[in-house]
mmCIF file of C-alpha atoms in Angstrom:
data_model
loop_
_atom_site.group_PDB
_atom_site.id
_atom_site.type_symbol
_atom_site.label_atom_id
_atom_site.label_comp_id
_atom_site.label_asym_id
_atom_site.label_seq_id
_atom_site.Cartn_x
_atom_site.Cartn_y
_atom_site.Cartn_z
ATOM 1 C CA VAL Q 1 -38.434 180.618 133.777
ATOM 2 C CA GLU Q 2 -35.681 183.059 134.750
ATOM 3 C CA ALA Q 3 -33.577 180.156 136.048
ATOM 4 C CA GLY Q 4 -33.808 178.437 132.679
ATOM 5 C CA ARG Q 5 -35.617 175.379 134.060
ATOM 6 C CA LEU Q 6 -38.774 175.787 131.937
ATOM 7 C CA PRO Q 7 -37.447 175.823 128.353
ATOM 8 C CA ASN Q 8 -40.788 175.086 126.682
ATOM 9 C CA PHE Q 9 -42.651 177.815 128.544
ATOM 10 C CA GLN Q 10 -39.743 180.182 127.860
ATOM 11 C CA ARG Q 11 -39.667 179.405 124.151
ATOM 12 C CA LEU Q 12 -43.364 180.236 123.791
ATOM 13 C CA MET Q 13 -43.019 183.446 125.788
ATOM 14 C CA GLU Q 14 -40.052 184.646 123.732
ATOM 15 C CA ARG Q 15 -41.787 184.151 120.398
ATOM 16 C CA GLY Q 16 -45.299 185.250 121.328
ATOM 17 C CA ALA Q 17 -47.310 187.067 124.013
ATOM 18 C CA TYR Q 18 -47.590 186.591 127.742
ATOM 19 C CA GLY Q 19 -48.905 188.284 130.846
ATOM 20 C CA PRO Q 20 -51.349 188.022 133.725
ATOM 21 C CA LEU Q 21 -54.791 186.559 133.108
ATOM 22 C CA LYS Q 22 -57.427 188.223 135.260
ATOM 23 C CA SER Q 23 -59.868 185.721 136.717
ATOM 24 C CA ASP Q 24 -63.465 186.174 137.845
ATOM 25 C CA PRO Q 25 -64.295 185.747 141.545
ATOM 26 C CA PRO Q 26 -65.327 183.609 143.292
ATOM 27 C CA LEU Q 27 -62.220 181.651 142.306
ATOM 28 C CA VAL Q 28 -63.844 178.221 142.053
ATOM 29 C CA SER Q 29 -62.189 176.065 139.415
ATOM 30 C CA PRO Q 30 -65.174 174.333 137.709
ATOM 31 C CA ARG Q 31 -66.834 177.734 137.379
ATOM 32 C CA ILE Q 32 -63.810 179.473 135.899
ATOM 33 C CA TRP Q 33 -62.708 176.686 133.559
ATOM 34 C CA THR Q 34 -66.226 176.665 132.141
ATOM 35 C CA THR Q 35 -65.984 180.432 131.671
ATOM 36 C CA ILE Q 36 -62.681 179.920 129.861
ATOM 37 C CA ALA Q 37 -64.302 177.285 127.610
ATOM 38 C CA THR Q 38 -67.409 179.361 126.792
ATOM 39 C CA GLY Q 39 -66.391 183.023 127.072
ATOM 40 C CA LYS Q 40 -69.401 183.571 129.315
ATOM 41 C CA THR Q 41 -70.259 184.342 132.926
ATOM 42 C CA ALA Q 42 -71.388 181.642 135.321
ATOM 43 C CA GLU Q 43 -74.886 183.110 135.175
ATOM 44 C CA LYS Q 44 -74.951 182.235 131.482
ATOM 45 C CA HIS Q 45 -73.112 178.898 131.466
ATOM 46 C CA GLY Q 46 -74.729 177.553 134.646
ATOM 47 C CA ILE Q 47 -71.668 176.097 136.459
ATOM 48 C CA ARG Q 48 -71.231 178.005 139.698
ATOM 49 C CA GLY Q 49 -69.220 175.637 141.881
ATOM 50 C CA PHE Q 50 -68.250 172.057 142.550
ATOM 51 C CA VAL Q 51 -71.883 171.115 143.254
ATOM 52 C CA ASN Q 52 -75.242 172.513 142.188
ATOM 53 C CA GLU Q 53 -77.960 173.899 144.422
ATOM 54 C CA ALA Q 54 -79.076 170.365 145.311
ATOM 55 C CA GLY Q 55 -75.566 169.317 146.329
ATOM 56 C CA VAL Q 56 -75.002 167.178 143.228
ATOM 57 C CA PRO Q 57 -71.473 167.325 141.727
ATOM 58 C CA VAL Q 58 -71.582 169.438 138.588
ATOM 59 C CA ASN Q 59 -71.414 167.722 135.217
ATOM 60 C CA ALA Q 60 -71.588 168.616 131.535
ATOM 61 C CA ALA Q 61 -75.356 168.068 131.385
ATOM 62 C CA MET Q 62 -75.754 171.053 133.733
ATOM 63 C CA ARG Q 63 -73.854 173.392 131.433
ATOM 64 C CA SER Q 64 -76.115 175.844 129.598
ATOM 65 C CA ALA Q 65 -73.686 177.432 127.126
ATOM 66 C CA SER Q 66 -71.786 176.103 124.127
ATOM 67 C CA THR Q 67 -68.086 175.379 124.567
ATOM 68 C CA VAL Q 68 -65.400 176.325 122.097
ATOM 69 C CA TRP Q 69 -64.943 172.677 121.136
ATOM 70 C CA GLU Q 70 -68.678 172.278 120.467
ATOM 71 C CA ILE Q 71 -68.588 175.396 118.293
ATOM 72 C CA ALA Q 72 -65.524 174.237 116.352
ATOM 73 C CA SER Q 73 -66.990 170.753 115.944
ATOM 74 C CA GLY Q 74 -70.214 172.295 114.643
ATOM 75 C CA PHE Q 75 -68.212 173.881 111.839
ATOM 76 C CA GLY Q 76 -66.831 170.469 110.931
ATOM 77 C CA LEU Q 77 -63.421 170.949 112.533
ATOM 78 C CA PRO Q 78 -61.923 167.950 114.386
ATOM 79 C CA VAL Q 79 -61.393 168.563 118.100
ATOM 80 C CA GLY Q 80 -59.611 166.817 120.951
ATOM 81 C CA VAL Q 81 -60.469 167.587 124.591
ATOM 82 C CA VAL Q 82 -58.601 165.940 127.449
ATOM 83 C CA GLY Q 83 -59.295 166.132 131.192
ATOM 84 C CA TRP Q 84 -61.099 169.495 131.090
ATOM 85 C CA TYR Q 85 -63.285 170.368 134.068
ATOM 86 C CA VAL Q 86 -66.990 169.480 133.721
ATOM 87 C CA THR Q 87 -66.749 167.289 130.606
ATOM 88 C CA TRP Q 88 -68.543 164.228 131.958
ATOM 89 C CA PRO Q 89 -70.781 162.901 130.506
ATOM 90 C CA VAL Q 90 -69.028 163.589 127.220
ATOM 91 C CA GLU Q 91 -70.831 165.193 124.304
ATOM 92 C CA GLU Q 92 -70.703 163.844 120.776
ATOM 93 C CA VAL Q 93 -68.140 165.829 118.783
ATOM 94 C CA ASN Q 94 -66.151 165.567 115.586
ATOM 95 C CA GLY Q 95 -63.087 164.107 117.286
ATOM 96 C CA PHE Q 96 -62.650 162.931 120.857
ATOM 97 C CA ILE Q 97 -63.301 163.980 124.451
ATOM 98 C CA LEU Q 98 -61.692 162.256 127.441
ATOM 99 C CA SER Q 99 -63.652 163.442 130.455
ATOM 100 C CA ASP Q 100 -62.308 164.812 133.716
ATOM 101 C CA ARG Q 101 -63.374 161.608 135.487
ATOM 102 C CA LEU Q 102 -61.552 159.077 133.325
ATOM 103 C CA HIS Q 103 -58.259 159.236 135.239
ATOM 104 C CA SER Q 104 -59.852 157.889 138.425
ATOM 105 C CA LEU Q 105 -60.312 154.539 136.658
ATOM 106 C CA LEU Q 106 -56.678 154.401 135.538
ATOM 107 C CA ARG Q 107 -54.656 155.468 138.604
ATOM 108 C CA GLY Q 108 -54.367 151.917 139.933
ATOM 109 C CA PRO Q 109 -53.339 150.253 136.657
ATOM 110 C CA VAL Q 110 -50.807 153.029 135.915
ATOM 111 C CA GLN Q 111 -49.140 152.543 139.308
ATOM 112 C CA MET Q 112 -48.931 148.806 138.672
ATOM 113 C CA LEU Q 113 -47.296 149.450 135.295
ATOM 114 C CA GLN Q 114 -44.822 151.900 136.832
ATOM 115 C CA SER Q 115 -43.835 149.316 139.437
ATOM 116 C CA ALA Q 116 -43.490 146.620 136.783
ATOM 117 C CA GLY Q 117 -41.272 148.993 134.808
ATOM 118 C CA GLY Q 118 -38.792 149.173 137.662
ATOM 119 C CA ARG Q 119 -39.538 152.677 138.945
ATOM 120 C CA PRO Q 120 -42.505 152.562 141.346
ATOM 121 C CA THR Q 121 -44.784 155.572 141.754
ATOM 122 C CA ASN Q 122 -43.575 156.245 145.317
ATOM 123 C CA GLN Q 123 -40.014 156.570 144.033
ATOM 124 C CA ARG Q 124 -41.180 158.979 141.342
ATOM 125 C CA LEU Q 125 -42.968 161.113 143.945
ATOM 126 C CA GLU Q 126 -39.819 161.311 146.055
ATOM 127 C CA SER Q 127 -37.976 162.801 143.062
ATOM 128 C CA PHE Q 128 -39.992 166.016 143.457
ATOM 129 C CA GLY Q 129 -38.290 166.799 146.773
ATOM 130 C CA LYS Q 130 -35.726 165.541 149.266
ATOM 131 C CA PHE Q 131 -38.084 163.516 151.440
ATOM 132 C CA THR Q 132 -38.643 159.815 152.013
ATOM 133 C CA PHE Q 133 -42.267 158.798 151.738
ATOM 134 C CA ASP Q 134 -43.530 156.566 154.553
ATOM 135 C CA ALA Q 135 -46.152 154.310 152.966
ATOM 136 C CA GLY Q 136 -47.310 153.231 156.444
ATOM 137 C CA TYR Q 137 -48.099 156.758 157.634
ATOM 138 C CA LYS Q 138 -51.785 156.018 158.236
ATOM 139 C CA ARG Q 139 -50.861 154.251 161.469
ATOM 140 C CA TYR Q 140 -49.880 157.614 162.983
ATOM 141 C CA PRO Q 141 -52.371 159.894 164.779
ATOM 142 C CA HIS Q 142 -53.922 162.337 162.310
ATOM 143 C CA ASP Q 143 -52.822 165.390 164.296
ATOM 144 C CA GLU Q 144 -49.149 164.447 164.046
ATOM 145 C CA LEU Q 145 -46.982 166.296 161.530
ATOM 146 C CA ARG Q 146 -45.519 163.071 160.110
ATOM 147 C CA TYR Q 147 -49.026 161.906 159.228
ATOM 148 C CA GLN Q 148 -49.938 165.255 157.646
ATOM 149 C CA GLN Q 149 -46.753 165.552 155.592
ATOM 150 C CA ASN Q 150 -46.917 162.009 154.261
ATOM 151 C CA ARG Q 151 -50.587 162.488 153.454
ATOM 152 C CA ILE Q 152 -49.972 165.482 151.180
ATOM 153 C CA VAL Q 153 -47.436 163.360 149.305
ATOM 154 C CA ASP Q 154 -49.829 160.412 149.122
ATOM 155 C CA GLU Q 155 -52.860 162.388 148.023
ATOM 156 C CA PRO Q 156 -52.329 165.829 146.400
ATOM 157 C CA LEU Q 157 -48.895 165.078 144.923
ATOM 158 C CA ARG Q 158 -49.742 161.510 143.896
ATOM 159 C CA TRP Q 159 -53.154 162.438 142.499
ATOM 160 C CA GLY Q 160 -51.787 165.398 140.541
ATOM 161 C CA TYR Q 161 -48.815 163.482 139.193
ATOM 162 C CA LEU Q 162 -50.873 160.484 138.065
ATOM 163 C CA ARG Q 163 -53.654 162.648 136.628
ATOM 164 C CA ASP Q 164 -51.251 164.695 134.538
ATOM 165 C CA ALA Q 165 -49.255 161.635 133.461
ATOM 166 C CA ILE Q 166 -52.425 159.857 132.309
ATOM 167 C CA TYR Q 167 -53.990 162.753 130.416
ATOM 168 C CA SER Q 168 -50.778 163.962 128.787
ATOM 169 C CA ARG Q 169 -49.949 160.443 127.572
ATOM 170 C CA MET Q 170 -53.461 159.919 126.220
ATOM 171 C CA SER Q 171 -53.365 163.291 124.467
ATOM 172 C CA THR Q 172 -49.980 162.704 122.831
ATOM 173 C CA THR Q 173 -51.150 159.228 121.762
ATOM 174 C CA LEU Q 174 -54.455 160.317 120.207
ATOM 175 C CA THR Q 175 -53.489 163.675 118.721
ATOM 176 C CA PRO Q 176 -51.358 162.383 115.809
ATOM 177 C CA SER Q 177 -54.201 160.092 114.710
ATOM 178 C CA TYR Q 178 -57.071 162.589 115.006
ATOM 179 C CA ARG Q 179 -55.077 165.726 114.085
ATOM 180 C CA PRO Q 180 -57.515 168.067 115.854
ATOM 181 C CA ALA Q 181 -57.833 171.645 114.644
ATOM 182 C CA LEU Q 182 -58.645 172.507 118.270
ATOM 183 C CA SER Q 183 -56.914 170.687 121.123
ATOM 184 C CA ALA Q 184 -57.751 171.486 124.775
ATOM 185 C CA VAL Q 185 -55.759 169.728 127.515
ATOM 186 C CA TYR Q 186 -56.128 170.424 131.232
ATOM 187 C CA LEU Q 187 -53.273 169.591 133.639
ATOM 188 C CA ARG Q 188 -54.181 170.002 137.307
ATOM 189 C CA GLY Q 189 -51.111 168.955 139.259
ATOM 190 C CA VAL Q 190 -49.671 172.452 139.731
ATOM 191 C CA ASP Q 191 -52.901 173.403 141.509
ATOM 192 C CA PHE Q 192 -52.643 170.464 143.909
ATOM 193 C CA VAL Q 193 -49.026 171.034 144.906
ATOM 194 C CA GLN Q 194 -49.385 174.802 145.345
ATOM 195 C CA HIS Q 195 -52.320 174.302 147.673
ATOM 196 C CA PHE Q 196 -50.438 171.934 149.972
ATOM 197 C CA PHE Q 197 -46.699 172.683 149.661
ATOM 198 C CA TRP Q 198 -46.805 176.497 149.602
ATOM 199 C CA GLN Q 199 -45.438 177.050 153.113
ATOM 200 C CA TYR Q 200 -42.305 175.064 152.270
ATOM 201 C CA SER Q 201 -41.632 177.001 149.066
ATOM 202 C CA ASP Q 202 -42.502 180.413 150.565
ATOM 203 C CA PRO Q 203 -41.926 180.021 154.332
ATOM 204 C CA VAL Q 204 -41.425 183.675 155.346
ATOM 205 C CA PRO Q 205 -45.132 184.680 155.606
ATOM 206 C CA PHE Q 206 -45.806 181.734 157.914
ATOM 207 C CA GLY Q 207 -42.852 182.062 160.279
ATOM 208 C CA GLY Q 208 -41.372 179.154 162.162
ATOM 209 C CA VAL Q 209 -41.383 176.578 159.349
ATOM 210 C CA PRO Q 210 -38.571 174.192 160.368
ATOM 211 C CA GLU Q 211 -35.477 174.313 158.176
ATOM 212 C CA ALA Q 212 -35.514 170.532 157.876
ATOM 213 C CA ASP Q 213 -39.026 170.667 156.402
ATOM 214 C CA ILE Q 214 -38.033 173.426 153.985
ATOM 215 C CA GLU Q 215 -35.105 171.264 152.903
ATOM 216 C CA SER Q 216 -37.370 168.230 152.426
ATOM 217 C CA TYR Q 217 -40.354 169.832 150.696
ATOM 218 C CA GLY Q 218 -39.245 173.302 149.589
ATOM 219 C CA GLU Q 219 -38.513 172.304 145.990
ATOM 220 C CA VAL Q 220 -41.709 170.332 145.317
ATOM 221 C CA ILE Q 221 -43.561 173.206 143.614
ATOM 222 C CA ASP Q 222 -40.584 174.259 141.476
ATOM 223 C CA ASN Q 223 -39.866 170.668 140.478
ATOM 224 C CA TYR Q 224 -43.493 170.102 139.603
ATOM 225 C CA TYR Q 225 -43.353 173.046 137.208
ATOM 226 C CA VAL Q 226 -40.270 171.456 135.641
ATOM 227 C CA TYR Q 227 -42.252 168.229 135.230
ATOM 228 C CA THR Q 228 -45.152 170.187 133.717
ATOM 229 C CA ASP Q 229 -42.765 171.880 131.294
ATOM 230 C CA ARG Q 230 -41.595 168.435 130.193
ATOM 231 C CA LEU Q 231 -45.192 167.354 129.596
ATOM 232 C CA LEU Q 232 -45.797 170.578 127.675
ATOM 233 C CA GLY Q 233 -42.867 169.768 125.423
ATOM 234 C CA ARG Q 234 -44.333 166.370 124.607
ATOM 235 C CA LEU Q 235 -47.731 167.902 123.895
ATOM 236 C CA LEU Q 236 -46.175 170.475 121.574
ATOM 237 C CA ASP Q 237 -44.239 167.757 119.750
ATOM 238 C CA SER Q 238 -47.452 165.797 119.171
ATOM 239 C CA LEU Q 239 -49.216 168.883 117.778
ATOM 240 C CA GLY Q 240 -46.488 169.895 115.338
ATOM 241 C CA ASP Q 241 -44.900 173.253 114.567
ATOM 242 C CA ASP Q 242 -47.723 174.906 112.628
ATOM 243 C CA VAL Q 243 -50.191 175.402 115.493
ATOM 244 C CA ASN Q 244 -51.215 178.348 117.606
ATOM 245 C CA VAL Q 245 -50.897 177.688 121.326
ATOM 246 C CA MET Q 246 -52.514 179.340 124.338
ATOM 247 C CA ILE Q 247 -51.518 178.383 127.875
ATOM 248 C CA VAL Q 248 -53.894 179.658 130.553
ATOM 249 C CA SER Q 249 -54.612 179.179 134.239
ATOM 250 C CA ASP Q 250 -57.899 179.857 135.963
ATOM 251 C CA HIS Q 251 -56.186 181.750 138.801
ATOM 252 C CA GLY Q 252 -52.843 182.346 140.453
ATOM 253 C CA PHE Q 253 -51.633 181.447 143.945
ATOM 254 C CA LYS Q 254 -50.536 183.141 147.138
ATOM 255 C CA ALA Q 255 -49.902 182.253 150.767
ATOM 256 C CA ARG Q 256 -52.937 181.349 152.845
ATOM 257 C CA LEU Q 257 -52.481 182.755 156.336
ATOM 258 C CA ASP Q 258 -55.963 182.003 157.758
ATOM 259 C CA LEU Q 259 -55.111 178.330 158.214
ATOM 260 C CA ASP Q 260 -57.827 175.776 158.842
ATOM 261 C CA PRO Q 261 -56.844 173.655 161.879
ATOM 262 C CA ARG Q 262 -58.597 170.698 160.267
ATOM 263 C CA ARG Q 263 -56.308 170.988 157.188
ATOM 264 C CA PRO Q 264 -53.123 172.687 158.435
ATOM 265 C CA GLN Q 265 -51.138 171.758 155.328
ATOM 266 C CA LEU Q 266 -53.513 173.731 153.068
ATOM 267 C CA THR Q 267 -51.209 176.756 152.952
ATOM 268 C CA GLY Q 268 -51.679 178.029 149.399
ATOM 269 C CA THR Q 269 -54.822 179.777 148.193
ATOM 270 C CA HIS Q 270 -56.130 181.183 144.924
ATOM 271 C CA ASP Q 271 -55.144 184.638 143.683
ATOM 272 C CA ILE Q 272 -56.969 186.748 141.093
ATOM 273 C CA ALA Q 273 -54.130 186.893 138.532
ATOM 274 C CA GLY Q 274 -53.438 183.745 136.553
ATOM 275 C CA VAL Q 275 -51.125 183.092 133.603
ATOM 276 C CA PHE Q 276 -51.539 183.738 129.888
ATOM 277 C CA ILE Q 277 -49.057 182.668 127.188
ATOM 278 C CA ALA Q 278 -49.722 182.534 123.445
ATOM 279 C CA ALA Q 279 -47.494 181.728 120.478
ATOM 280 C CA GLY Q 280 -47.738 180.356 116.975
ATOM 281 C CA PRO Q 281 -47.822 181.324 113.310
ATOM 282 C CA ALA Q 282 -50.836 183.613 113.806
ATOM 283 C CA VAL Q 283 -49.525 185.214 117.018
ATOM 284 C CA GLY Q 284 -47.198 188.182 116.879
ATOM 285 C CA SER Q 285 -44.050 188.549 118.960
ATOM 286 C CA VAL Q 286 -45.611 191.241 121.097
ATOM 287 C CA GLY Q 287 -44.126 190.381 124.494
ATOM 288 C CA ARG Q 288 -45.960 191.233 127.683
ATOM 289 C CA ILE Q 289 -49.632 192.221 127.664
ATOM 290 C CA GLU Q 290 -51.676 193.349 130.649
ATOM 291 C CA ASN Q 291 -55.415 193.231 129.969
ATOM 292 C CA ALA Q 292 -56.330 189.597 129.191
ATOM 293 C CA THR Q 293 -59.163 187.980 131.162
ATOM 294 C CA VAL Q 294 -60.623 184.486 131.436
ATOM 295 C CA PHE Q 295 -63.566 185.710 129.318
ATOM 296 C CA ASP Q 296 -61.233 186.422 126.371
ATOM 297 C CA ILE Q 297 -59.867 182.916 125.758
ATOM 298 C CA THR Q 298 -62.743 181.438 123.751
ATOM 299 C CA PRO Q 299 -63.224 184.571 121.577
ATOM 300 C CA THR Q 300 -59.485 184.599 120.872
ATOM 301 C CA ALA Q 301 -59.474 180.886 120.060
ATOM 302 C CA LEU Q 302 -62.354 181.377 117.632
ATOM 303 C CA VAL Q 303 -60.532 184.161 115.802
ATOM 304 C CA LEU Q 304 -57.385 182.010 115.594
ATOM 305 C CA LEU Q 305 -59.562 179.269 114.104
ATOM 306 C CA GLY Q 306 -61.017 181.714 111.575
ATOM 307 C CA LEU Q 307 -64.492 181.497 113.128
ATOM 308 C CA PRO Q 308 -66.954 184.217 114.158
ATOM 309 C CA VAL Q 309 -67.180 185.405 117.766
ATOM 310 C CA ALA Q 310 -70.650 185.400 119.338
ATOM 311 C CA ASP Q 311 -72.130 188.719 120.425
ATOM 312 C CA ASP Q 312 -73.456 187.175 123.636
ATOM 313 C CA MET Q 313 -69.975 186.218 124.858
ATOM 314 C CA ASP Q 314 -68.656 188.358 127.696
ATOM 315 C CA GLY Q 315 -65.069 188.592 126.544
ATOM 316 C CA ARG Q 316 -63.258 189.897 123.485
ATOM 317 C CA ALA Q 317 -60.759 188.501 121.028
ATOM 318 C CA LEU Q 318 -57.238 189.611 121.938
ATOM 319 C CA THR Q 319 -56.607 190.997 118.470
ATOM 320 C CA GLU Q 320 -53.557 192.908 119.691
ATOM 321 C CA ILE Q 321 -51.624 189.620 119.815
ATOM 322 C CA ILE Q 322 -52.838 188.278 116.447
ATOM 323 C CA SER Q 323 -50.813 188.947 113.293
ATOM 324 C CA GLU Q 324 -52.137 191.233 110.595
ATOM 325 C CA GLU Q 325 -51.599 188.442 108.057
ATOM 326 C CA HIS Q 326 -53.998 186.175 109.925
ATOM 327 C CA LEU Q 327 -56.600 188.909 110.351
ATOM 328 C CA ASP Q 328 -56.356 189.687 106.635
ATOM 329 C CA ALA Q 329 -56.842 186.017 105.763
ATOM 330 C CA TYR Q 330 -59.666 185.550 108.270
ATOM 331 C CA PRO Q 331 -61.418 188.908 108.766
ATOM 332 C CA LEU Q 332 -63.161 189.433 112.079
ATOM 333 C CA SER Q 333 -66.819 188.463 112.026
ATOM 334 C CA SER Q 334 -69.581 187.775 114.503
ATOM 335 C CA VAL Q 335 -72.843 185.928 115.028
ATOM 336 C CA PRO Q 336 -75.550 186.794 117.547
ATOM 337 C CA SER Q 337 -75.082 183.527 119.485
ATOM 338 C CA TYR Q 338 -73.951 179.929 119.264
ATOM 339 C CA GLU Q 339 -76.748 178.668 121.470
ATOM 340 C CA PRO Q 340 -79.353 176.340 119.894
ATOM 341 C CA THR Q 341 -81.744 179.103 118.793
ATOM 342 C CA ASP Q 342 -79.213 181.121 116.768
ATOM 343 C CA GLY Q 343 -79.841 179.400 113.426
ATOM 344 C CA ARG Q 344 -76.191 179.620 112.394
ATOM 345 C CA GLU Q 345 -74.766 178.009 109.306
ATOM 346 C CA THR Q 346 -71.410 176.310 109.085
ATOM 347 C CA GLY Q 347 -68.879 178.307 107.099
ATOM 348 C CA GLU Q 348 -65.656 177.424 105.352
ATOM 349 C CA VAL Q 349 -62.669 177.597 107.671
ATOM 350 C CA GLY Q 350 -59.012 176.749 107.360
ATOM 351 C CA SER Q 351 -57.000 177.887 110.353
ATOM 352 C CA THR Q 352 -55.573 175.655 113.077
ATOM 353 C CA MET Q 353 -55.545 176.260 116.840
#
C-alpha cells in the first residue's frame, strides 16, 4: 500500500476504517471463515477443522449455525456468495451461491481458454516473478530444489491464481444481474503464495537463501497482492458506488522456522492478526481501529444491512465505524437467535452491504 501498488485497497482505507483483525486459535481456515460468516465460536457452528471427527472433509451440512447470507436471505434480501469455505452442498437462498468446490471443475477448461487466447497459463504464472517454469519438472527427484521450486509454481501458485480468476469472473458476471444486497466473495490465492514463497520475500529469518532464488521468486507475494488488488477493483466496479464494503482475512502470516523436511518450501505460517478494511456510505472516515475480531464481522454486516444482531452471537457490531446517519436510519436492535427455534419474523429493511 505504501508503495502505491494497491490503489483499490488504499482508496478504501483512506475513506473508511482499517486495522488488525484478531483471529481465534487454532488458526484453521474452514473453522475461522465459518466463524466470520456466523459470528459464533466453533463450538456453536460445528466446523472445527478441515475434516470432522470421522475424517470426512467438512461441508455445509455439518454446519450448525446460520450464516449471514442465510439470515439476510430469510429477510427477503438477495444474496450472492462465491467460493466461501464450507459452502458445499449449497443451501437454497434468495440469490446465488457458488460453492468452494466449483472451481475444481473449471481449472482445466480455463487453462485451455487461456492458451487459445494466446497467453497460456504458464506464461501468466511466470509474470508473478522472474523465473522460468519447467513444465517437465516431475522427472526430477523429489528431494531436488528444482523439483520443489517448480512444484510450488505448478500447484500453490497455479491453484490460487486459477481459483481467484474463476471466482472473481463469476462474481463480476452474476452480480449485475442479481444485484445482491449482500455479496460475499472469498479469494484464496494470497494464502497459497504466502505459505510457499515466504522465504523468498522475507529471507533474513531463514539465513542462506541464495540470492538467485530471491531474485527469481522474491516478488511473487507482492505481485500476487497487486493481482488481488486488480480483482478487487473489478469486484467493486460490478457492485457499484453505493455499497458498504468489508475486506477481512482469517489470519495474518509470518515466517515459519520449524520447517518440515517433507515440505521444505512451506515457509510461511499463520499469525493471529489478520486484516480488516471497511468503507462505504454507512462507514465513517475513522482511520485505524484496533479492537476488531473475526467474531465481529457478521454482527457488523447485519447492522450495515439494517438487520438485528442475535444475542447468541459471540461478537459485537463495530458501531464505532458506522455513521450516525445510518444508525439513526436503522436503530440498533437484537433478537435472541437466528437458529430454527427462534420464531423470528422478517422485518422491513432497506440498506445495502
